[in-house]
Coordinates of N, CA and C in Angstrom, one line a residue:
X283 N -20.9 4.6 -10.9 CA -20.9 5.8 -10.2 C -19.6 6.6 -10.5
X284 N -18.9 6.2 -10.0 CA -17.2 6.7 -10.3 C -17.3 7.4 -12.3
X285 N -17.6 5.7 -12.8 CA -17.6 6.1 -14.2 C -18.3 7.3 -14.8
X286 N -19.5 7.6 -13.9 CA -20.4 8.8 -14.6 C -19.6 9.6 -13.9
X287 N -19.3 10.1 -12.9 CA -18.6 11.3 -12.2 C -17.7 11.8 -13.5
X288 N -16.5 10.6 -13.5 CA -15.5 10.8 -14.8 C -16.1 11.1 -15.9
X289 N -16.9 10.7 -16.5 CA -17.6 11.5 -18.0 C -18.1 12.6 -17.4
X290 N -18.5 13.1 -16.5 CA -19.3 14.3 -15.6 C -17.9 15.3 -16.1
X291 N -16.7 14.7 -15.5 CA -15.6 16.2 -15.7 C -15.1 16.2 -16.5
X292 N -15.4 14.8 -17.3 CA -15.0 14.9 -19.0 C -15.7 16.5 -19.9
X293 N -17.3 16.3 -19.7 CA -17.9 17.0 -20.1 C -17.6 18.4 -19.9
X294 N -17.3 18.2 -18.3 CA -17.1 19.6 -18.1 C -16.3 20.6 -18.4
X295 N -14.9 19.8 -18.2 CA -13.9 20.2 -19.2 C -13.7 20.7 -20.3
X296 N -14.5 19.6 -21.2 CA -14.5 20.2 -22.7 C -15.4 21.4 -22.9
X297 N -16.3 21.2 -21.8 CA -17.5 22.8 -22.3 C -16.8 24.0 -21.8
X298 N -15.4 24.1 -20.9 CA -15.0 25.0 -20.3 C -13.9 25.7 -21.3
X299 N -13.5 24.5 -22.6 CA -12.5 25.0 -23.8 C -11.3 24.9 -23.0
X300 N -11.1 23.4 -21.8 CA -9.8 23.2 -22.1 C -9.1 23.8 -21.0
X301 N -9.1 25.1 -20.5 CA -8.2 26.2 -19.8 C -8.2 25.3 -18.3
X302 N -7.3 25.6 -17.6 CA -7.1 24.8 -16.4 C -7.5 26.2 -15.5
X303 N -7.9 25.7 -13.9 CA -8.4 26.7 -13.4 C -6.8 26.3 -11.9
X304 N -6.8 27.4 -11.2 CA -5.6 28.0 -10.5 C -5.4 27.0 -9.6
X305 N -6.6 26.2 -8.8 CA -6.7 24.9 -8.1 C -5.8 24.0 -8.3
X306 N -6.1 23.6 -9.6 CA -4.9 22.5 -10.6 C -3.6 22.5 -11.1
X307 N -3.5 24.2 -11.2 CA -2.2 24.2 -12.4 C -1.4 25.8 -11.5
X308 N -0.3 25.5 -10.8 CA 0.6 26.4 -10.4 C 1.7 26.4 -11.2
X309 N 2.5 27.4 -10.5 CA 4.4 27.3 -11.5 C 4.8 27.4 -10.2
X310 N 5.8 26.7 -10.0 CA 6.5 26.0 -9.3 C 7.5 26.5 -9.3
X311 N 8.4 27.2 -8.0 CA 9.6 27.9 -8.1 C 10.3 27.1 -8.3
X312 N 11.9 27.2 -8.7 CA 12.9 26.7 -9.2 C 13.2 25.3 -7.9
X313 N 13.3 25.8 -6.8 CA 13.8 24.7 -5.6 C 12.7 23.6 -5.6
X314 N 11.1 24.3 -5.5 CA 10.4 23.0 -5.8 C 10.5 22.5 -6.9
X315 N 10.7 22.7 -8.1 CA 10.6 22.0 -9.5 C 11.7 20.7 -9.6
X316 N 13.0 20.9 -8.9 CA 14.2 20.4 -8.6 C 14.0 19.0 -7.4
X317 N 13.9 19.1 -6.5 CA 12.7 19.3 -5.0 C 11.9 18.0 -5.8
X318 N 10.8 18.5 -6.7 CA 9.7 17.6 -7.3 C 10.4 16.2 -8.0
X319 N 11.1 16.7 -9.0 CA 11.8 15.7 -9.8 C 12.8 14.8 -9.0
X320 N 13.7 15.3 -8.3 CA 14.3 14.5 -7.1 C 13.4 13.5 -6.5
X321 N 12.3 13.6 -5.7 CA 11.1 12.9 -5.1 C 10.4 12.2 -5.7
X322 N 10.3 12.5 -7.2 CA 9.6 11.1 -8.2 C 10.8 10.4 -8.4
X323 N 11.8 10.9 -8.6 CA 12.9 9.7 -8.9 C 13.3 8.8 -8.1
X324 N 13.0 9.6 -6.5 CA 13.5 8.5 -5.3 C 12.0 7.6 -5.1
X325 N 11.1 8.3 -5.1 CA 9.9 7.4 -5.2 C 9.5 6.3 -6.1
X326 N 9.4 6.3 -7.2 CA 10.2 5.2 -8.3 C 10.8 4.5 -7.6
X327 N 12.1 4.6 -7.9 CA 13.2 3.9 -7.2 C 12.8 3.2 -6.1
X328 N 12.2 3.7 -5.5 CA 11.7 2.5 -4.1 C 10.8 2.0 -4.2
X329 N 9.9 2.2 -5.0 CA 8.7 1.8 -5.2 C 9.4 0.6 -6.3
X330 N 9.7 0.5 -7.1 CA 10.2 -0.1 -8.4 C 11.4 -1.5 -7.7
X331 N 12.3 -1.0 -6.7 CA 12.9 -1.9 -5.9 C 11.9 -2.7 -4.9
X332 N 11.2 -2.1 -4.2 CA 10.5 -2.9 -3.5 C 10.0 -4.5 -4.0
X333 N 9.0 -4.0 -5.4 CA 8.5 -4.9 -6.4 C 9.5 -5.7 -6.7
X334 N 10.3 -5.4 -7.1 CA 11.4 -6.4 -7.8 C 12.1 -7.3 -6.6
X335 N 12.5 -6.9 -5.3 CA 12.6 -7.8 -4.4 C 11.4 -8.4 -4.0
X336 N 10.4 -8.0 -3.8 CA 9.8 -9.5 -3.5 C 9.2 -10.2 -4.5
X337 N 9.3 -10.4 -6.1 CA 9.6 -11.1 -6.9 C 10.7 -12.1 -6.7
X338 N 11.5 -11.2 -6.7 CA 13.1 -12.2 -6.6 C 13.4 -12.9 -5.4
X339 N 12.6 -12.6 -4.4 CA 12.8 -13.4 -3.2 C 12.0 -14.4 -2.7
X340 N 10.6 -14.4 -3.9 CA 9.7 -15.2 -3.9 C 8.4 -15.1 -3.2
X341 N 8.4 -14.1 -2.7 CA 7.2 -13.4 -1.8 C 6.2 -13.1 -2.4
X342 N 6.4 -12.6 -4.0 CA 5.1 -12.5 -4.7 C 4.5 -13.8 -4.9
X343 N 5.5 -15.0 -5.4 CA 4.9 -16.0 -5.8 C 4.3 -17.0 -4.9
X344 N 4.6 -16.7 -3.1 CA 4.4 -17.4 -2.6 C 2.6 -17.0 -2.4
X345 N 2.8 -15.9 -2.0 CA 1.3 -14.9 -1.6 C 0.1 -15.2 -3.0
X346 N 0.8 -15.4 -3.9 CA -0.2 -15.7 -5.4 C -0.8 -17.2 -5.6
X347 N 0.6 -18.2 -4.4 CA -0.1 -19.3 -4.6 C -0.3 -19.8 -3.0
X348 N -0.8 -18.9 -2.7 CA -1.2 -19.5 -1.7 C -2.5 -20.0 -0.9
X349 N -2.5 -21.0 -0.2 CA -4.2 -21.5 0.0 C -5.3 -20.7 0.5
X350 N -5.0 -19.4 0.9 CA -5.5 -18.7 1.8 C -6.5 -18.2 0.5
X351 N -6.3 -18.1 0.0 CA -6.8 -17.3 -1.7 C -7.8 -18.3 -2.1
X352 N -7.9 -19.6 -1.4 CA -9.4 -20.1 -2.0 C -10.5 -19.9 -1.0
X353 N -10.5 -19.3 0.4 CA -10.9 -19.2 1.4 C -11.9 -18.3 1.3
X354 N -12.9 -18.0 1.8 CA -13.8 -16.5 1.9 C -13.3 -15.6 2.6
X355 N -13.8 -14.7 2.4 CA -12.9 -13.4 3.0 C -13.5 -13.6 4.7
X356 N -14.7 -13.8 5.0 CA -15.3 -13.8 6.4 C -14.2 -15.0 7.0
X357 N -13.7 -15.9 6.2 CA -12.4 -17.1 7.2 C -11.3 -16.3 7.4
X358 N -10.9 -15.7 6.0 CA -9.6 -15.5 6.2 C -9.4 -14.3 7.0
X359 N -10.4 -13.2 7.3 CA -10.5 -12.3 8.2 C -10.7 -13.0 9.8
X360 N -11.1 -14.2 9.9 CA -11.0 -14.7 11.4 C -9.8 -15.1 11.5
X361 N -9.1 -16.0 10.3 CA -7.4 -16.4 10.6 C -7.1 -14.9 10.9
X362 N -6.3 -13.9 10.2 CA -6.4 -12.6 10.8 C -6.1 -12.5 11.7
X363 N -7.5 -12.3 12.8 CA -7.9 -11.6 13.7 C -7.4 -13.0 14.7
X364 N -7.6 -14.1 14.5 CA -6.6 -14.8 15.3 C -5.3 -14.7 15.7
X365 N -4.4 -14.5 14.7 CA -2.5 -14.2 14.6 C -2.9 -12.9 15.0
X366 N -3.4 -12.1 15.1 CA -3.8 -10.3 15.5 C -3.3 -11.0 17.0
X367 N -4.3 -11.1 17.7 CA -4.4 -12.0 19.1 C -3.0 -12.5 19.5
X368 N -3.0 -13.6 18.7 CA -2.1 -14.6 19.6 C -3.1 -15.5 19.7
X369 N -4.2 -15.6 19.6 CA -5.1 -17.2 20.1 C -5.2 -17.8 18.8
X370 N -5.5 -19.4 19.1 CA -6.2 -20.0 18.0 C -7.5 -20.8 18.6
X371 N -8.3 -20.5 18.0 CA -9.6 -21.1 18.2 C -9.5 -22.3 17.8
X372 N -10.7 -23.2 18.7 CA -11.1 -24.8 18.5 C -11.5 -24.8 17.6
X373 N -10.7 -25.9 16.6 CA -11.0 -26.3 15.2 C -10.9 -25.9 14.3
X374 N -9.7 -25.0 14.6 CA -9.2 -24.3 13.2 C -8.1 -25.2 12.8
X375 N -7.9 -25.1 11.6 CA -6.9 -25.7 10.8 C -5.9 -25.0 11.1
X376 N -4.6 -25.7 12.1 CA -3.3 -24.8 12.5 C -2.4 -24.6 11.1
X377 N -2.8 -25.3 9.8 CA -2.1 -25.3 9.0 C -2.3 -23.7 8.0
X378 N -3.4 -23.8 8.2 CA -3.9 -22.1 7.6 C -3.6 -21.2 8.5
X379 N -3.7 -21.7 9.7 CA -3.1 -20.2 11.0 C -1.6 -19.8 10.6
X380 N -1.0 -21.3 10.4 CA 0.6 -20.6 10.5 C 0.7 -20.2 9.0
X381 N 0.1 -20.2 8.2 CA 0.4 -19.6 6.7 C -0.4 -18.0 6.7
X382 N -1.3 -18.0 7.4 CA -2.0 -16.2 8.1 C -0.7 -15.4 8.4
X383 N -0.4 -16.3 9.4 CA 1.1 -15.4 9.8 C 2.0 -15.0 9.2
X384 N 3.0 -16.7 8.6 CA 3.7 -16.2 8.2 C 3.8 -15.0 7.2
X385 N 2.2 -15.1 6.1 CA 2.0 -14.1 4.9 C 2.2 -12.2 5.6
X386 N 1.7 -12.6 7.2 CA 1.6 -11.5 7.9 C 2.9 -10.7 8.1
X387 N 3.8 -12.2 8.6 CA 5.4 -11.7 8.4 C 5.8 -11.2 7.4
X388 N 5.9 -11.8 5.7 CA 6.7 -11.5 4.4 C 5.4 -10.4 4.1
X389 N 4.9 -9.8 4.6 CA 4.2 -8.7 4.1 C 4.8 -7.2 4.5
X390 N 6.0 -7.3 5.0 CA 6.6 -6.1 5.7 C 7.3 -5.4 4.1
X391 N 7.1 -6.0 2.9 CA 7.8 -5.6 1.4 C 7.1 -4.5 0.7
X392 N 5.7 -4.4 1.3 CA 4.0 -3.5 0.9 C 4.5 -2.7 1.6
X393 N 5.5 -2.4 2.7 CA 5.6 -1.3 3.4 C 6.4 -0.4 2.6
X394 N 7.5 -0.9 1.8 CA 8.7 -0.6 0.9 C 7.7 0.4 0.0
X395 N 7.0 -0.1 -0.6 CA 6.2 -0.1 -1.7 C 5.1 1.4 -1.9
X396 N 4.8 1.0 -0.8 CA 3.5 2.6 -0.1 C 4.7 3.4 -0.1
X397 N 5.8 2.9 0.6 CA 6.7 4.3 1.0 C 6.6 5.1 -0.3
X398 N 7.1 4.6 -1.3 CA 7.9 4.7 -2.4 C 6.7 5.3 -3.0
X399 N 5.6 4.8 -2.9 CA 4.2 5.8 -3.8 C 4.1 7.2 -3.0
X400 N 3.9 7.3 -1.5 CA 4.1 8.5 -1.2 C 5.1 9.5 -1.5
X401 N 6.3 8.9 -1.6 CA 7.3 10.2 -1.8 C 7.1 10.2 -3.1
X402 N 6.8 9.7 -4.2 CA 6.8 10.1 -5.5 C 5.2 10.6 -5.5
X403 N 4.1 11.2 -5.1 CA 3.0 11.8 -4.7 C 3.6 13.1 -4.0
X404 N 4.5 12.9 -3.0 CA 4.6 14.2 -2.6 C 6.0 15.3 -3.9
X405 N 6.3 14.2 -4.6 CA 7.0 14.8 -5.6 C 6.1 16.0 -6.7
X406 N 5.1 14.8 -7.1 CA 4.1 15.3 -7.5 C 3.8 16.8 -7.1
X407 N 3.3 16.9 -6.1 CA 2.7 17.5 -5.8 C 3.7 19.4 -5.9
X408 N 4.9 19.0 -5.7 CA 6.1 20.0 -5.6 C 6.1 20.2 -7.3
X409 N 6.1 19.4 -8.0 CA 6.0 19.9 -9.0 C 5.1 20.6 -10.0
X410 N 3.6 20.1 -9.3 CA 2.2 20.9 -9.5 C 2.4 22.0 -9.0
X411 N 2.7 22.3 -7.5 CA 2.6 23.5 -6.8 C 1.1 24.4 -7.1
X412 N 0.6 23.5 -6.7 CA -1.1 24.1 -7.0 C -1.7 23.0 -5.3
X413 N -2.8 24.1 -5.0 CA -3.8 23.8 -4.4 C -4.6 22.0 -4.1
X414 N -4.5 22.0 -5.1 CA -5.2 20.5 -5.3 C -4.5 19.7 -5.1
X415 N -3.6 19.9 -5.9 CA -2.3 18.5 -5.4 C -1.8 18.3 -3.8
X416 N -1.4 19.7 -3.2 CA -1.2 19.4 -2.4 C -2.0 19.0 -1.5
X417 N -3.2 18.8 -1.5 CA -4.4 18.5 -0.2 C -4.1 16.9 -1.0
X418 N -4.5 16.6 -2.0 CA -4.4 15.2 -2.6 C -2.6 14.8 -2.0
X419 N -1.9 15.2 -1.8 CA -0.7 14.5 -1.8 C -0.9 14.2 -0.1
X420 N -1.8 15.1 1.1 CA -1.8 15.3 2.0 C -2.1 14.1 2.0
X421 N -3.4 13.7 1.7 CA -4.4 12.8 1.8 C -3.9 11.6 1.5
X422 N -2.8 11.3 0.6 CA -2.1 10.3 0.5 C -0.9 10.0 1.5
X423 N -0.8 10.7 1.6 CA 0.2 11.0 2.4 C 0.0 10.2 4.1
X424 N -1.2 10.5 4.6 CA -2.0 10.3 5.7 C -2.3 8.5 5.3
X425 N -3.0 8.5 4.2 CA -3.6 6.8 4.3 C -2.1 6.0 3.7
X426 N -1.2 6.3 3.3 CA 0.1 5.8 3.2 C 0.6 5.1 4.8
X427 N 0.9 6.4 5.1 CA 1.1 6.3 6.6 C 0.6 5.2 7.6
X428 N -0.8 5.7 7.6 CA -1.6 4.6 8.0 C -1.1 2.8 7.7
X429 N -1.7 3.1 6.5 CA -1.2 1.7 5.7 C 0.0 0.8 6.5
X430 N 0.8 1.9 6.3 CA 2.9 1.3 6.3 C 2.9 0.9 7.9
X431 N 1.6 1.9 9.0 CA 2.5 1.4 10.3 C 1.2 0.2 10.5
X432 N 0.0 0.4 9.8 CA -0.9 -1.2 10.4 C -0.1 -2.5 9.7
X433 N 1.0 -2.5 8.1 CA 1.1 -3.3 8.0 C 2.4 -4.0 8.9
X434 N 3.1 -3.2 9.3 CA 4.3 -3.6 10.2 C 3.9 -4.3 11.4
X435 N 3.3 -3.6 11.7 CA 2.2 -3.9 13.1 C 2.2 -5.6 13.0
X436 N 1.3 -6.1 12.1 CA 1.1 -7.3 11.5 C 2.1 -8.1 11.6
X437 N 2.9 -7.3 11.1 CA 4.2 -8.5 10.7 C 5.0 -8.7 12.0
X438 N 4.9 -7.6 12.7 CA 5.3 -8.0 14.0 C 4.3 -8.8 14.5
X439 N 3.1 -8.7 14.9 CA 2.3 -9.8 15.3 C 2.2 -11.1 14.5
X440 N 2.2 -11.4 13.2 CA 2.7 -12.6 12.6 C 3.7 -13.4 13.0
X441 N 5.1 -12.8 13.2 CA 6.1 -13.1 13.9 C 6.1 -13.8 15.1
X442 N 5.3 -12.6 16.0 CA 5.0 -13.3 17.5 C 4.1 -14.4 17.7
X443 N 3.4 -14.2 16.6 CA 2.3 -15.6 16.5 C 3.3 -17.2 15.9
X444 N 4.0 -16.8 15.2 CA 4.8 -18.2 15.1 C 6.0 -18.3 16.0
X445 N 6.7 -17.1 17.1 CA 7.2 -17.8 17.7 C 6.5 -18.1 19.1
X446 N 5.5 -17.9 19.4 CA 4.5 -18.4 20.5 C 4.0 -19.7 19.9
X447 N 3.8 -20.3 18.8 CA 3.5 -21.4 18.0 C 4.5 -22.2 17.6
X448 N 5.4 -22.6 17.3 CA 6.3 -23.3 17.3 C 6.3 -24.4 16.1
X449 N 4.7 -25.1 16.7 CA 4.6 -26.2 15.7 C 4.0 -25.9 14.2
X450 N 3.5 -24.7 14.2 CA 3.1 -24.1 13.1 C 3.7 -23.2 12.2
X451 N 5.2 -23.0 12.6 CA 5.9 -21.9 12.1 C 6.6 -22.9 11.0
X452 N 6.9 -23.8 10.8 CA 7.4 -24.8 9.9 C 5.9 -24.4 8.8
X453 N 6.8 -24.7 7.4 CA 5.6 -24.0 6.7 C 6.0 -25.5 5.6

């Protein structure tokens, strides 16, 4: 579906000879152009740092090997929704609860990360200075947001879930 859409504005494009219409393609006054390039540079840069610290700190590799990853998504959405809580249900494996969490905790690095894609989006967008970008930058802008305060949320509730748990925070 997506794939035909994209050949859809392939086609369309080419039958149009190319020319961009006003939606897409603005000129950008001097403060935004400045403004734009500033905002991809610091967005990079945070986005680009984020990654590299939780490489180096071992957060990617722990999350890549971790057991939760052979699980089905319907389990590991009840571990989840358990550390969400604070409860653990009869006959759960406390060994997978306290690794829900903790993952819940070392996931506060995804927040680094979105940041860093938004401000280099809203860079974008300063440097398009066109109509489209900026509703697209809005829109990211919004599910960014979203994103950065549900994952904190988590990691604060991951947190509280292993210090309400004690015997399961030992990993």
């Amino acid at each position: 579906m997506l794939f035909s859409g994209a050949l859809g504005a392939l086609g369309v494009g080419i039958a149009k000879g190319g020319t961009d219409t006003a939606a897409f393609d603005g000129d950008p006054p001097r403060w935004a152009s400045v403004l734009g390039v500033v905002l991809v540079l610091v967005g990079l840069s945070i986005g680009i740092g984020a990654v590299v610290w939780s490489v180096r700190s071992g957060r990617h590799r722990a999350a890549r090997q971790s057991p939760l990853l052979t699980l089905s998504w319907s389990h590991r959405r009840r571990l989840g929704r358990q550390v969400r809580r604070g409860t653990q249900e009869a006959g759960e494996d406390p060994a997978l609860l306290g690794e829900t969490a903790r993952q819940f905790a070392g996931l506060r690095w995804s927040a680094g990360l979105t940041t860093g894609l938004v401000v280099l989006s809203l860079g974008q967008a300063l440097l398009r200075f066109a109509p489209f970008w900026a509703v697209l930058s809005a829109v990211l802008t919004v599910a960014g947001t979203v994103g950065v305060v549900l994952v904190l949320r988590d990691a604060r509730r991951g947190e509280a879930f292993l210090r309400d748990h004690p015997d399961l925070a030992a990993g």
